[in-house]
mmCIF file of C-alpha atoms in Angstrom:
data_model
loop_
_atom_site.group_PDB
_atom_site.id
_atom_site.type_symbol
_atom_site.label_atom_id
_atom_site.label_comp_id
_atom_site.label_asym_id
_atom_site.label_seq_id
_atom_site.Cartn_x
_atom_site.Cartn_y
_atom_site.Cartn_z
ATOM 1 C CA UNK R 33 0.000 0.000 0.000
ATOM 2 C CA UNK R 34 1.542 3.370 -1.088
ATOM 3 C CA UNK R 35 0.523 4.175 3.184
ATOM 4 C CA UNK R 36 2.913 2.308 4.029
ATOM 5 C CA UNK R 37 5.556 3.081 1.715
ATOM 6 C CA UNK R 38 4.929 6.961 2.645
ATOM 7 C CA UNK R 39 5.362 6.071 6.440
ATOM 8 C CA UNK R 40 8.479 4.185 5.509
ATOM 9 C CA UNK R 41 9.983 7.112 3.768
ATOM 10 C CA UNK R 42 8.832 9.839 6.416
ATOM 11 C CA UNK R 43 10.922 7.591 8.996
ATOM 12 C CA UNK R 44 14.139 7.164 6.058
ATOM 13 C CA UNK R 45 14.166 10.515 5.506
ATOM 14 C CA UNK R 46 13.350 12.530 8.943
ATOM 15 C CA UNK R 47 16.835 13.025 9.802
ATOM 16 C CA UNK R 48 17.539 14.578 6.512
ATOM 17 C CA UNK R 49 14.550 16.767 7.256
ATOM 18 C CA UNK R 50 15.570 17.777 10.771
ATOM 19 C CA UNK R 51 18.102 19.271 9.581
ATOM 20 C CA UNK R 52 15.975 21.119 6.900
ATOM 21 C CA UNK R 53 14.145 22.428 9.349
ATOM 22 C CA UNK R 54 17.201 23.614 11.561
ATOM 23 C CA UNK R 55 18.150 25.828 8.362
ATOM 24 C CA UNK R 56 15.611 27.379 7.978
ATOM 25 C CA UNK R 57 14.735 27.851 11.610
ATOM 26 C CA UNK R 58 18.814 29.603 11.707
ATOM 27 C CA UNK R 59 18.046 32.153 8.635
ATOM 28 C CA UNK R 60 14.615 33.288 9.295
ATOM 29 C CA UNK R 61 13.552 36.432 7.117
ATOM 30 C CA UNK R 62 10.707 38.938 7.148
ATOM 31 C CA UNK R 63 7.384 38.978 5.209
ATOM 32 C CA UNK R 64 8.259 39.074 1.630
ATOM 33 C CA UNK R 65 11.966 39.734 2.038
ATOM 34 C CA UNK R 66 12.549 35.772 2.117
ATOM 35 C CA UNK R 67 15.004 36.079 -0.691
ATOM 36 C CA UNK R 68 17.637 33.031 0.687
ATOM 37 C CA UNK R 69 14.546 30.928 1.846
ATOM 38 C CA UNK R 70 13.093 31.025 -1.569
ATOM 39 C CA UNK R 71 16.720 30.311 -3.379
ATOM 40 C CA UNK R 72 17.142 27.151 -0.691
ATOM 41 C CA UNK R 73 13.625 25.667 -1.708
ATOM 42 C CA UNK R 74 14.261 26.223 -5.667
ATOM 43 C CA UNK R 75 17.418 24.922 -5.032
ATOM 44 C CA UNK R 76 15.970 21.317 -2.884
ATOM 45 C CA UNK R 77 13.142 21.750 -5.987
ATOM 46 C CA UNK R 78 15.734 21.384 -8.425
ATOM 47 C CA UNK R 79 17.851 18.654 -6.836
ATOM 48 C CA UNK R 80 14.408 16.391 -6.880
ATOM 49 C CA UNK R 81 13.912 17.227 -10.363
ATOM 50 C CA UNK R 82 10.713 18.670 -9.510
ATOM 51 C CA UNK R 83 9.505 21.577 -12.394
ATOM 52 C CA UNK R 84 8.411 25.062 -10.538
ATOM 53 C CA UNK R 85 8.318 28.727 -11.096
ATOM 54 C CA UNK R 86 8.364 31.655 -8.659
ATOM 55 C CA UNK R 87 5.629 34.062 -8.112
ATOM 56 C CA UNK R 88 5.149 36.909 -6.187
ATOM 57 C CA UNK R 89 9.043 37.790 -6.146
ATOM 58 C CA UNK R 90 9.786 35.106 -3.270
ATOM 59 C CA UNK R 91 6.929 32.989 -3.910
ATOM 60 C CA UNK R 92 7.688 29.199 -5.178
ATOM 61 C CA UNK R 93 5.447 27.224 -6.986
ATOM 62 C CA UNK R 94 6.160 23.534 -7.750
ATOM 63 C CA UNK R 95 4.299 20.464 -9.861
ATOM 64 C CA UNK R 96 4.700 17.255 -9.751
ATOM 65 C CA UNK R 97 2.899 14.867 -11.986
ATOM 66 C CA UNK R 98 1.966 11.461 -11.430
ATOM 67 C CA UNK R 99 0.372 8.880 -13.795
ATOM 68 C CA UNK R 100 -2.361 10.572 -15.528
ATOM 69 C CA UNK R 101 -1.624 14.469 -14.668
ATOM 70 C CA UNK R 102 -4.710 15.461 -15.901
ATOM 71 C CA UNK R 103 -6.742 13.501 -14.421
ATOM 72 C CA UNK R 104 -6.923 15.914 -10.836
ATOM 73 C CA UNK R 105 -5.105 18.413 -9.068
ATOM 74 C CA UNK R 106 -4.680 19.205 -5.481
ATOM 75 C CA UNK R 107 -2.307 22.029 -4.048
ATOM 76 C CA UNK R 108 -0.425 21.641 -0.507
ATOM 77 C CA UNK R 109 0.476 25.372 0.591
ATOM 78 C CA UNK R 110 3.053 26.150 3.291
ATOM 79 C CA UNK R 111 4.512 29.476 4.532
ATOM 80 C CA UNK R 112 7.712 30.614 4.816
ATOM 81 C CA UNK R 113 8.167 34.183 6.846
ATOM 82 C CA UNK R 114 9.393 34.718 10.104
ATOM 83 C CA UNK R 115 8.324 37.565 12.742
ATOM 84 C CA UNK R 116 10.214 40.445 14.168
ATOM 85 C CA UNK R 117 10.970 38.964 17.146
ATOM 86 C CA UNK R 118 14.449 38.044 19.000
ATOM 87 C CA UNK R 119 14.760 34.647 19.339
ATOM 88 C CA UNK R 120 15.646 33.737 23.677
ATOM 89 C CA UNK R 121 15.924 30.014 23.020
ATOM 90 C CA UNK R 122 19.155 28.524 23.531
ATOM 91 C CA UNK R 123 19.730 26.167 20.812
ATOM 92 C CA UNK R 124 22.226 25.602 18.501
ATOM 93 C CA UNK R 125 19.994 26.275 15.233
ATOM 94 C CA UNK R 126 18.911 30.118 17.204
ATOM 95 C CA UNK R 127 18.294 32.294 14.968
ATOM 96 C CA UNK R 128 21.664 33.770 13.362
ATOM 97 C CA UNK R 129 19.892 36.813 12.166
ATOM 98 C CA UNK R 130 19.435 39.767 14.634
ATOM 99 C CA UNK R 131 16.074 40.345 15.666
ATOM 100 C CA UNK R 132 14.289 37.699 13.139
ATOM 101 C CA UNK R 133 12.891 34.592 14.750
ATOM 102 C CA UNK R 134 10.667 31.452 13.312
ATOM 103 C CA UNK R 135 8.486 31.891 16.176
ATOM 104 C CA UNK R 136 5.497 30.895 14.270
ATOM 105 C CA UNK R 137 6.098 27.416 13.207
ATOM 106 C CA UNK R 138 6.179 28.647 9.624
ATOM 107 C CA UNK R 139 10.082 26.577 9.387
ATOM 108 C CA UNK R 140 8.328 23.149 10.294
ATOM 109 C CA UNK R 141 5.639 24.364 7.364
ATOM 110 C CA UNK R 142 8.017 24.817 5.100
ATOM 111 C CA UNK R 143 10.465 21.268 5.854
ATOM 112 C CA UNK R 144 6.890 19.761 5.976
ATOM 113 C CA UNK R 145 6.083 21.028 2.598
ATOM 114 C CA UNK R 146 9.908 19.861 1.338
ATOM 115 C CA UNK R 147 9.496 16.692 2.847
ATOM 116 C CA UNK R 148 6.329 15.760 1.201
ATOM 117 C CA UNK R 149 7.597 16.840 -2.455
ATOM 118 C CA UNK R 150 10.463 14.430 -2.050
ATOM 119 C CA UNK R 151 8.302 11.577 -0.862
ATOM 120 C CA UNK R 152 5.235 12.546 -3.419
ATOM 121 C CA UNK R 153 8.259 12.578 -6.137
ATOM 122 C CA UNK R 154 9.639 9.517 -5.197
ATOM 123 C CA UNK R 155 6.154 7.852 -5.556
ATOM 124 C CA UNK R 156 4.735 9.605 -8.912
ATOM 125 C CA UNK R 157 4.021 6.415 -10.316
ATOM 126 C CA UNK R 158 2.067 4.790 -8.161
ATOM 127 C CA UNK R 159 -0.868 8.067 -7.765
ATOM 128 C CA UNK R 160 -2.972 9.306 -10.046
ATOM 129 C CA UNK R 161 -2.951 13.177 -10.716
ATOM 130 C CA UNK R 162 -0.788 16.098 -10.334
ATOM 131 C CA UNK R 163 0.073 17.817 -6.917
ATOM 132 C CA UNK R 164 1.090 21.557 -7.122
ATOM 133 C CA UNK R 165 3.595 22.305 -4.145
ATOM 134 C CA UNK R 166 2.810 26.329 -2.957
ATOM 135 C CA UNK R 167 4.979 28.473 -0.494
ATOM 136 C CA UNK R 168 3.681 31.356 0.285
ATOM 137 C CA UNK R 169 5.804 34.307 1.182
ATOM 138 C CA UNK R 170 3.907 36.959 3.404
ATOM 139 C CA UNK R 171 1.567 35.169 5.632
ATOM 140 C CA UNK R 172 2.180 37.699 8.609
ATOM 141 C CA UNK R 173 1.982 40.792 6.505
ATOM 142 C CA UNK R 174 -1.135 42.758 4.982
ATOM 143 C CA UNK R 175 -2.118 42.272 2.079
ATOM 144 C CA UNK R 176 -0.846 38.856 2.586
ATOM 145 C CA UNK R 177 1.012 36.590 0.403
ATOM 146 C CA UNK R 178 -1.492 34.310 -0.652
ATOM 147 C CA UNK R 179 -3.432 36.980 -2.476
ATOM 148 C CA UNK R 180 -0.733 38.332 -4.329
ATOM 149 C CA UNK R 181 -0.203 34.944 -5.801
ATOM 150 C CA UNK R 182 -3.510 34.419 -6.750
ATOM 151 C CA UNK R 183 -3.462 37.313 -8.550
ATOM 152 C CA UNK R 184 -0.544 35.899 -10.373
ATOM 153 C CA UNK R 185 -2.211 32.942 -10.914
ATOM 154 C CA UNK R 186 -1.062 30.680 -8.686
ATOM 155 C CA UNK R 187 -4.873 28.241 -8.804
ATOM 156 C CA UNK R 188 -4.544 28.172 -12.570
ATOM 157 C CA UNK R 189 -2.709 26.240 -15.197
ATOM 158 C CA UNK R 190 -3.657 23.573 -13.848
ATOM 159 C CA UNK R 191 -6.320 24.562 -11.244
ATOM 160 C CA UNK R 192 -6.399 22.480 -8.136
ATOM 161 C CA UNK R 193 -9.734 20.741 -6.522
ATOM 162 C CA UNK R 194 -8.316 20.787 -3.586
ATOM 163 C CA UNK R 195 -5.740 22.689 -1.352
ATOM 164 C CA UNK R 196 -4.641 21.542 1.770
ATOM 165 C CA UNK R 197 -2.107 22.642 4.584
ATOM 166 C CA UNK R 198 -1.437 22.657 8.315
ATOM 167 C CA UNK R 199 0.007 24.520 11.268
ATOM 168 C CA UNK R 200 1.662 23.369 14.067
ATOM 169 C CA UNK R 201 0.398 23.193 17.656
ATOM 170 C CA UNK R 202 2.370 23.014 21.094
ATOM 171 C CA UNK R 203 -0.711 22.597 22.531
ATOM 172 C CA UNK R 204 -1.169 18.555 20.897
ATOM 173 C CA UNK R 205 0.534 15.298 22.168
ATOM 174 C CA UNK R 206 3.413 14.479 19.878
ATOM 175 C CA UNK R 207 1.743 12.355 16.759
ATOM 176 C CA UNK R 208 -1.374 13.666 17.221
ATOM 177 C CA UNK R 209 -3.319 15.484 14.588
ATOM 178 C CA UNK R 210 -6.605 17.756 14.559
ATOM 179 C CA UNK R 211 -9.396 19.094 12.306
ATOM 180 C CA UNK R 212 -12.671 20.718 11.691
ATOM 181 C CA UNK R 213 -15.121 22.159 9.705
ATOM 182 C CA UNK R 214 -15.038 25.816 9.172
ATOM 183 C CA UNK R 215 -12.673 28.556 11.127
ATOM 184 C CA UNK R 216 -9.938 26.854 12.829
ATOM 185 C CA UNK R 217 -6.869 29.692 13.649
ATOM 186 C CA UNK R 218 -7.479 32.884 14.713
ATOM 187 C CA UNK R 219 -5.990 35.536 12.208
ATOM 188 C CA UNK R 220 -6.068 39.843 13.314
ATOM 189 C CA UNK R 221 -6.444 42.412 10.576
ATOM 190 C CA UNK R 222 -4.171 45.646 10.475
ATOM 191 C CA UNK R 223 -6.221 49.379 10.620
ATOM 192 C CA UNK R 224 -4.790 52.256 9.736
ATOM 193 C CA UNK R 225 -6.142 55.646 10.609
ATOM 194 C CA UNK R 226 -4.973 58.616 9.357
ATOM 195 C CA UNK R 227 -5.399 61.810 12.550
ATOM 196 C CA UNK R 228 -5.760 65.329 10.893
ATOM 197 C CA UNK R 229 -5.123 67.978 14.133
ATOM 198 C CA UNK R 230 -3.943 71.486 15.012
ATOM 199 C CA UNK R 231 -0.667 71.758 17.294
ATOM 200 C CA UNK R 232 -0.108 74.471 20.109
ATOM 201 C CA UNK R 233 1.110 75.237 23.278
ATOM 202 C CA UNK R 234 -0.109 73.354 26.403
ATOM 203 C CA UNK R 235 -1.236 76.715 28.013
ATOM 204 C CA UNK R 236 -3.436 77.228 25.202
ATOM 205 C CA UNK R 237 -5.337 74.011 24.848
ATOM 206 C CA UNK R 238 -8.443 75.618 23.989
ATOM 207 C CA UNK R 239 -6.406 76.975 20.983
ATOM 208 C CA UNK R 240 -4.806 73.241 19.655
ATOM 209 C CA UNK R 241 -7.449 70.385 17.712
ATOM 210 C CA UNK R 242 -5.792 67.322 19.462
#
């Protein structure tokens, strides 16, 4: 059963992946200003053999096709930014770059992403379909990432049935996965305002628009 030949793989290749993962966790950059995140995941593209393009400047889009390509399409999306945070944790993959940290998981989304191309490459001929690999520069930022490479047509050519991803969660036993319907994450929106007032001197208040 392909299953099982997918859990035997995950377990070949995890150390492989570990290390993936401690990369990217040591060169974490900003919303769309992952420039040597994208160039490592064209690069692990490339050594698979796997055909992909780049979209919305740091965006990477990849395809692999199994038997019948045209048969269906589904899309598995990670993302790849890091927050403005300085990274505490003493570790030896800490953040090397001042002030940047992978705080949000978005590192284990991307090796995830990496690990399943390799597998899901390794396997084309034994599924049906082709699976377009997304990562998504931007997720933290507004307008985020994912619209910008819609609008550069990221769910065309071919268009996928299907997307799925994940995030991780401290909060689950090791192993464990969970799901629902609808709204899972919450997500904030940024507001900007824009205050139009009169300055003065504090002994003239009355004077001022503040």
């Amino acid at each position: 059963m392909i299953k099982e030949k997918i859990k035997k793989l995950a377990a070949q290749y995890a150390d492989e992946f570990i290390e993936v993962r401690h990369h990217l966790h040591a060169h974490p950059e900003l919303s769309y200003k992952e420039f040597e995140t994208s160039k490592f995941i064209q690069q692990k593209l490339a050594e698979l053999g796997i055909e992909y393009k780049v979209l919305a400047t740091t965006g990477v889009v990849g395809l692999i096709k199994g038997k019948a390509p045209g048969n269906r399409t589904i899309a598995l999306r990670a993302d790849m930014d890091a927050l403005p945070i300085t990274e505490e944790n003493k570790v030896e993959y800490k953040s090397q770059n001042a002030g940047i940290m992978h705080a949000c998981g978005h590192d284990v989304h991307t090796t995830c992403l990496l690990g399943a191309a390799k597998i899901l490459n390794e396997l084309k001929d034994e599924w049906e379909g082709t699976v377009k690999l997304i990562f998504q520069p931007g997720e933290e930022k507004n307008p985020g990432g994912a619209s910008i490479m819609i609008k550069e047509g990221v769910l065309e050519d071919p268009k996928p049935q299907a997307i799925f991803a994940l995030h991780v969660h401290p909060g689950l036993e090791v192993g464990k996965l969970s799901f629902r319907s609808g709204m899972v994450m919450a997500s904030a929106d940024e507001i900007y305002i824009t205050i139009k007032g009169k300055g003065g001197h504090a002994a003239s208040p009355h004077l001022t628009t503040d």
